[in-house]
Tab-separated table of C-alpha atoms and ligand atoms in Angstrom:
chain	number	residue	atom	x	y	z
A	1	MET	CA	0.000	0.000	0.000
A	2	LYS	CA	1.285	3.468	-0.853
A	3	ILE	CA	1.338	5.983	2.001
A	4	PHE	CA	0.730	9.675	1.391
A	5	ILE	CA	0.863	12.345	4.080
A	6	ASP	CA	-2.309	14.401	4.411
A	7	SER	CA	-0.835	17.827	5.080
A	8	ALA	CA	0.255	21.121	3.517
A	9	ASP	CA	2.616	21.893	6.418
A	10	LEU	CA	6.183	21.812	5.075
A	11	ALA	CA	7.724	20.860	8.424
A	12	GLU	CA	5.283	17.960	8.813
A	13	ILE	CA	5.950	16.794	5.254
A	14	ARG	CA	9.733	16.988	5.770
A	15	ASP	CA	9.456	14.989	9.016
A	16	ALA	CA	7.532	12.191	7.282
A	17	ALA	CA	9.744	12.293	4.167
A	18	GLN	CA	12.886	11.950	6.285
A	19	MET	CA	11.405	8.762	7.825
A	20	GLY	CA	11.369	7.304	4.312
A	21	VAL	CA	7.765	6.127	4.627
A	22	ILE	CA	5.775	8.397	2.286
A	23	ASP	CA	5.121	8.055	-1.424
A	24	GLY	CA	3.171	11.278	-1.966
A	25	VAL	CA	1.167	14.126	-0.433
A	26	THR	CA	-2.499	15.126	-0.387
A	27	THR	CA	-3.658	18.641	0.400
A	28	ASN	CA	-7.050	20.330	0.448
A	29	PRO	CA	-8.150	23.977	0.783
A	30	SER	CA	-8.506	23.674	4.586
A	31	LEU	CA	-4.978	22.264	4.972
A	32	VAL	CA	-3.512	24.944	2.674
A	33	ALA	CA	-5.401	27.712	4.515
A	34	LYS	CA	-3.741	26.578	7.783
A	35	THR	CA	-0.306	27.380	6.310
A	36	GLY	CA	-1.200	31.048	5.850
A	37	LYS	CA	0.680	30.956	2.538
A	38	PRO	CA	-0.616	31.232	-1.064
A	39	MET	CA	-1.715	27.950	-2.663
A	40	LYS	CA	0.776	27.811	-5.543
A	41	GLU	CA	3.712	28.781	-3.294
A	42	THR	CA	2.787	25.995	-0.890
A	43	ILE	CA	2.288	23.358	-3.600
A	44	ALA	CA	5.559	24.326	-5.348
A	45	ALA	CA	7.458	23.948	-2.057
A	46	ILE	CA	5.869	20.534	-1.415
A	47	CYS	CA	6.926	19.359	-4.893
A	48	GLU	CA	10.540	20.074	-3.896
A	49	ILE	CA	10.288	17.928	-0.756
A	50	VAL	CA	8.512	14.778	-2.007
A	51	ASP	CA	9.120	13.156	-5.408
A	52	GLY	CA	5.706	11.540	-5.753
A	53	PRO	CA	2.043	12.363	-6.468
A	54	ILE	CA	1.089	15.738	-4.945
A	55	SER	CA	-2.671	16.378	-4.810
A	56	ALA	CA	-3.670	20.044	-5.186
A	57	GLU	CA	-7.400	20.869	-5.086
A	58	VAL	CA	-9.258	23.243	-7.377
A	59	ILE	CA	-11.699	25.749	-5.916
A	60	ALA	CA	-13.948	26.274	-8.959
A	61	MET	CA	-17.171	24.249	-9.152
A	62	ASP	CA	-17.978	24.634	-12.871
A	63	THR	CA	-16.322	22.517	-15.542
A	64	ASP	CA	-14.606	25.381	-17.348
A	65	GLY	CA	-13.319	26.838	-14.086
A	66	ILE	CA	-12.077	23.449	-12.890
A	67	LEU	CA	-10.326	22.878	-16.226
A	68	LYS	CA	-8.661	26.317	-16.091
A	69	GLU	CA	-7.429	25.920	-12.521
A	70	GLY	CA	-6.444	22.291	-12.986
A	71	ARG	CA	-4.405	22.928	-16.121
A	72	GLU	CA	-2.548	25.755	-14.337
A	73	LEU	CA	-1.790	23.447	-11.383
A	74	ALA	CA	-0.705	20.577	-13.642
A	75	LYS	CA	1.752	22.910	-15.414
A	76	MET	CA	3.527	23.594	-12.098
A	77	HIS	CA	5.179	20.176	-11.782
A	78	LYS	CA	5.084	16.679	-13.355
A	79	ASN	CA	3.925	15.177	-10.032
A	80	ILE	CA	0.823	17.328	-9.596
A	81	VAL	CA	-2.466	15.445	-9.250
A	82	VAL	CA	-5.490	17.713	-9.676
A	83	LYS	CA	-8.005	17.215	-6.884
A	84	VAL	CA	-11.577	17.574	-8.135
A	85	PRO	CA	-14.848	17.571	-6.126
A	86	LEU	CA	-17.267	14.701	-6.745
A	87	VAL	CA	-19.949	16.656	-8.590
A	88	ALA	CA	-21.226	16.397	-12.196
A	89	ASP	CA	-19.106	19.296	-13.416
A	90	GLY	CA	-16.131	17.736	-11.667
A	91	LEU	CA	-16.589	14.426	-13.505
A	92	LYS	CA	-16.937	16.267	-16.826
A	93	ALA	CA	-13.571	17.919	-16.093
A	94	VAL	CA	-12.026	14.580	-15.029
A	95	LYS	CA	-12.940	13.052	-18.377
A	96	ILE	CA	-11.160	15.902	-20.195
A	97	PHE	CA	-8.161	15.910	-17.825
A	98	THR	CA	-7.792	12.164	-18.451
A	99	ALA	CA	-7.760	12.705	-22.201
A	100	GLU	CA	-5.081	15.379	-21.695
A	101	GLY	CA	-2.931	13.104	-19.530
A	102	ILE	CA	-3.535	15.097	-16.331
A	103	LYS	CA	-3.845	12.887	-13.229
A	104	THR	CA	-6.870	13.432	-10.989
A	105	ASN	CA	-7.913	12.698	-7.417
A	106	VAL	CA	-11.707	12.809	-7.078
A	107	THR	CA	-12.381	13.859	-3.495
A	108	LEU	CA	-15.199	13.970	-0.927
A	109	CYS	CA	-16.439	10.506	-1.864
A	110	PHE	CA	-19.067	9.136	0.565
A	111	SER	CA	-20.791	6.387	-1.415
A	112	ALA	CA	-19.903	3.445	-3.649
A	113	SER	CA	-22.173	4.855	-6.356
A	114	GLN	CA	-20.173	8.090	-6.384
A	115	GLY	CA	-16.956	6.084	-6.571
A	116	LEU	CA	-18.257	3.981	-9.461
A	117	LEU	CA	-19.030	7.079	-11.520
A	118	ALA	CA	-15.668	8.671	-10.699
A	119	ALA	CA	-13.882	5.563	-11.966
A	120	LYS	CA	-16.021	5.530	-15.118
A	121	ALA	CA	-15.013	9.179	-15.732
A	122	GLY	CA	-11.364	8.110	-15.567
A	123	ALA	CA	-10.266	9.307	-12.131
A	124	THR	CA	-6.676	8.359	-11.285
A	125	TYR	CA	-7.545	8.233	-7.562
A	126	ILE	CA	-10.814	8.218	-5.598
A	127	SER	CA	-10.780	9.571	-2.018
A	128	PRO	CA	-13.381	7.950	0.246
A	129	PHE	CA	-13.484	10.005	3.485
A	130	VAL	CA	-13.430	7.219	6.088
A	131	GLY	CA	-13.190	9.357	9.227
A	132	ARG	CA	-16.002	11.698	8.316
A	133	VAL	CA	-18.344	8.714	7.799
A	134	ASP	CA	-17.247	7.297	11.178
A	135	ASP	CA	-17.758	10.740	12.720
A	136	ILE	CA	-21.521	10.413	12.035
A	137	SER	CA	-21.656	6.828	13.357
A	138	GLY	CA	-21.254	5.248	9.926
A	139	GLU	CA	-18.856	2.502	8.823
A	140	GLY	CA	-16.315	4.427	6.747
A	141	MET	CA	-14.075	1.444	6.087
A	142	GLN	CA	-17.001	-0.430	4.484
A	143	LEU	CA	-16.957	2.224	1.754
A	144	VAL	CA	-13.274	1.494	1.083
A	145	GLU	CA	-14.068	-2.248	0.885
A	146	GLN	CA	-16.970	-1.620	-1.518
A	147	LEU	CA	-14.821	0.486	-3.826
A	148	VAL	CA	-11.922	-2.007	-3.852
A	149	THR	CA	-14.385	-4.816	-4.668
A	150	ILE	CA	-16.242	-2.922	-7.407
A	151	TYR	CA	-13.030	-1.717	-9.077
A	152	ARG	CA	-11.560	-5.228	-8.913
A	153	ASN	CA	-14.779	-6.785	-10.353
A	154	TYR	CA	-14.498	-4.699	-13.511
A	155	ASP	CA	-10.746	-4.151	-13.624
A	156	LEU	CA	-11.214	-0.390	-13.248
A	157	ALA	CA	-7.871	1.436	-13.169
A	158	THR	CA	-8.835	4.038	-10.536
A	159	GLU	CA	-6.842	3.666	-7.295
A	160	VAL	CA	-8.676	3.718	-3.956
A	161	LEU	CA	-7.031	6.376	-1.755
A	162	ALA	CA	-8.350	5.954	1.798
A	163	ALA	CA	-8.672	9.463	3.224
A	164	SER	CA	-9.905	11.210	6.366
A	165	ILE	CA	-7.825	8.758	8.389
A	166	ARG	CA	-8.287	9.227	12.136
A	167	HIS	CA	-6.122	6.522	13.785
A	168	PRO	CA	-3.675	3.623	13.115
A	169	LEU	CA	-6.474	1.026	12.867
A	170	HIS	CA	-7.854	2.842	9.837
A	171	VAL	CA	-4.465	2.398	8.144
A	172	VAL	CA	-4.181	-1.308	8.992
A	173	GLN	CA	-7.779	-1.987	7.916
A	174	ALA	CA	-7.272	-0.115	4.633
A	175	ALA	CA	-4.159	-2.219	3.955
A	176	GLU	CA	-5.977	-5.463	4.852
A	177	ILE	CA	-8.801	-4.549	2.468
A	178	GLY	CA	-6.346	-3.786	-0.322
A	179	ALA	CA	-6.704	-0.030	-0.691
A	180	HIS	CA	-4.014	1.241	-3.075
A	181	VAL	CA	-3.169	4.265	-0.926
A	182	ALA	CA	-3.857	5.679	2.525
A	183	THR	CA	-3.310	9.390	3.106
A	184	ILE	CA	-2.385	9.925	6.730
A	185	PRO	CA	-1.914	12.933	9.040
A	186	LEU	CA	1.585	13.147	10.584
A	187	LYS	CA	0.180	12.494	14.066
A	188	VAL	CA	-1.195	9.126	12.915
A	189	ILE	CA	2.039	8.268	11.077
A	190	HIS	CA	3.855	8.612	14.398
A	191	GLN	CA	1.135	6.642	16.192
A	192	LEU	CA	1.686	3.791	13.701
A	193	LEU	CA	5.262	3.589	14.922
A	194	LYS	CA	4.647	3.616	18.668
A	195	HIS	CA	4.319	0.501	20.826
A	196	PRO	CA	4.764	0.386	24.631
A	197	LEU	CA	6.506	-3.001	24.435
A	198	THR	CA	9.100	-1.569	22.048
A	199	ASP	CA	9.723	1.307	24.455
A	200	ALA	CA	9.916	-1.060	27.432
A	201	GLY	CA	12.206	-3.469	25.578
A	202	LEU	CA	14.520	-0.624	24.583
A	203	ALA	CA	14.683	0.652	28.155
A	204	THR	CA	15.698	-2.813	29.367
A	205	PHE	CA	18.340	-3.223	26.651
A	206	LEU	CA	19.827	0.184	27.411
A	207	ALA	CA	19.842	-0.482	31.162
A	208	ASP	CA	21.492	-3.881	30.654
A	209	ALA	CA	23.969	-2.430	28.161
A	210	LYS	CA	25.371	-0.349	31.008
A	211	LYS	CA	26.265	-3.588	32.817
A	212	ILE	CA	28.448	-4.795	29.969
A	213	PRO	CA	32.088	-4.461	31.078
A	214	ALA	CA	34.061	-2.023	28.968
A	215	LYS	CA	36.956	-4.492	28.847
A	216	ALA	CA	37.908	-7.921	30.180
B	301	LIG	O1	-7.412	15.732	2.692
B	301	LIG	C1	-8.475	14.869	2.476
B	301	LIG	C2	-8.956	14.202	3.735
B	301	LIG	O2	-7.983	13.290	4.184
B	301	LIG	C3	-9.273	15.182	4.839
B	301	LIG	O3	-10.056	14.514	5.775
B	301	LIG	O4	-11.711	14.545	7.607
B	301	LIG	O5	-9.287	14.889	8.121
B	301	LIG	O6	-10.559	16.699	6.954
B	301	LIG	P1	-10.410	15.204	7.182
């Protein structure tokens, strides 16, 4: 499974990149707004840190506006993936982007039917928002499983990018289901690493290491 970091914060992205565990980055308007920096400046800086797919979201909601913004973003760097909202005008733009060789990440997916249409339109990635479904007492991971199954049934090329990840179990479950990608906040990346038995084992080793005589 590919791991992307879900962040527009350069320090967070550097931290994850230095761990050697990320294959790409996803951003969204809320994450970019948190940086306090202009969108294109932020995306350009991210492209210099991670050599992998970098999702940058359009703001326009009409097909022509999405196409204009998306083409400008795609021109910035070979790794740019244009993030498009899951609405009719978005799918119309995805179809054209696909014909032009521009990669797309169709976002804010909350149903298998939405995901089916996004794949039919040619989306490179589909982003089911697991955490936001869980947040309203739904079963977000079931949506990931549905999409993986449907795409596999018909050999659809779209990659399932599990998004809105809230904790390590989401990551493990997405991997067990066979999601192609999980996009993960830095906090959860670090949580994936932590285990109390590792910490305890290390403490014992270090304490015992002090007992090793320096020389015979
Ligand atoms: O960036 C897309 C998605 O991962 C954001 O989800 O629910 O954490 O805002 P959320």
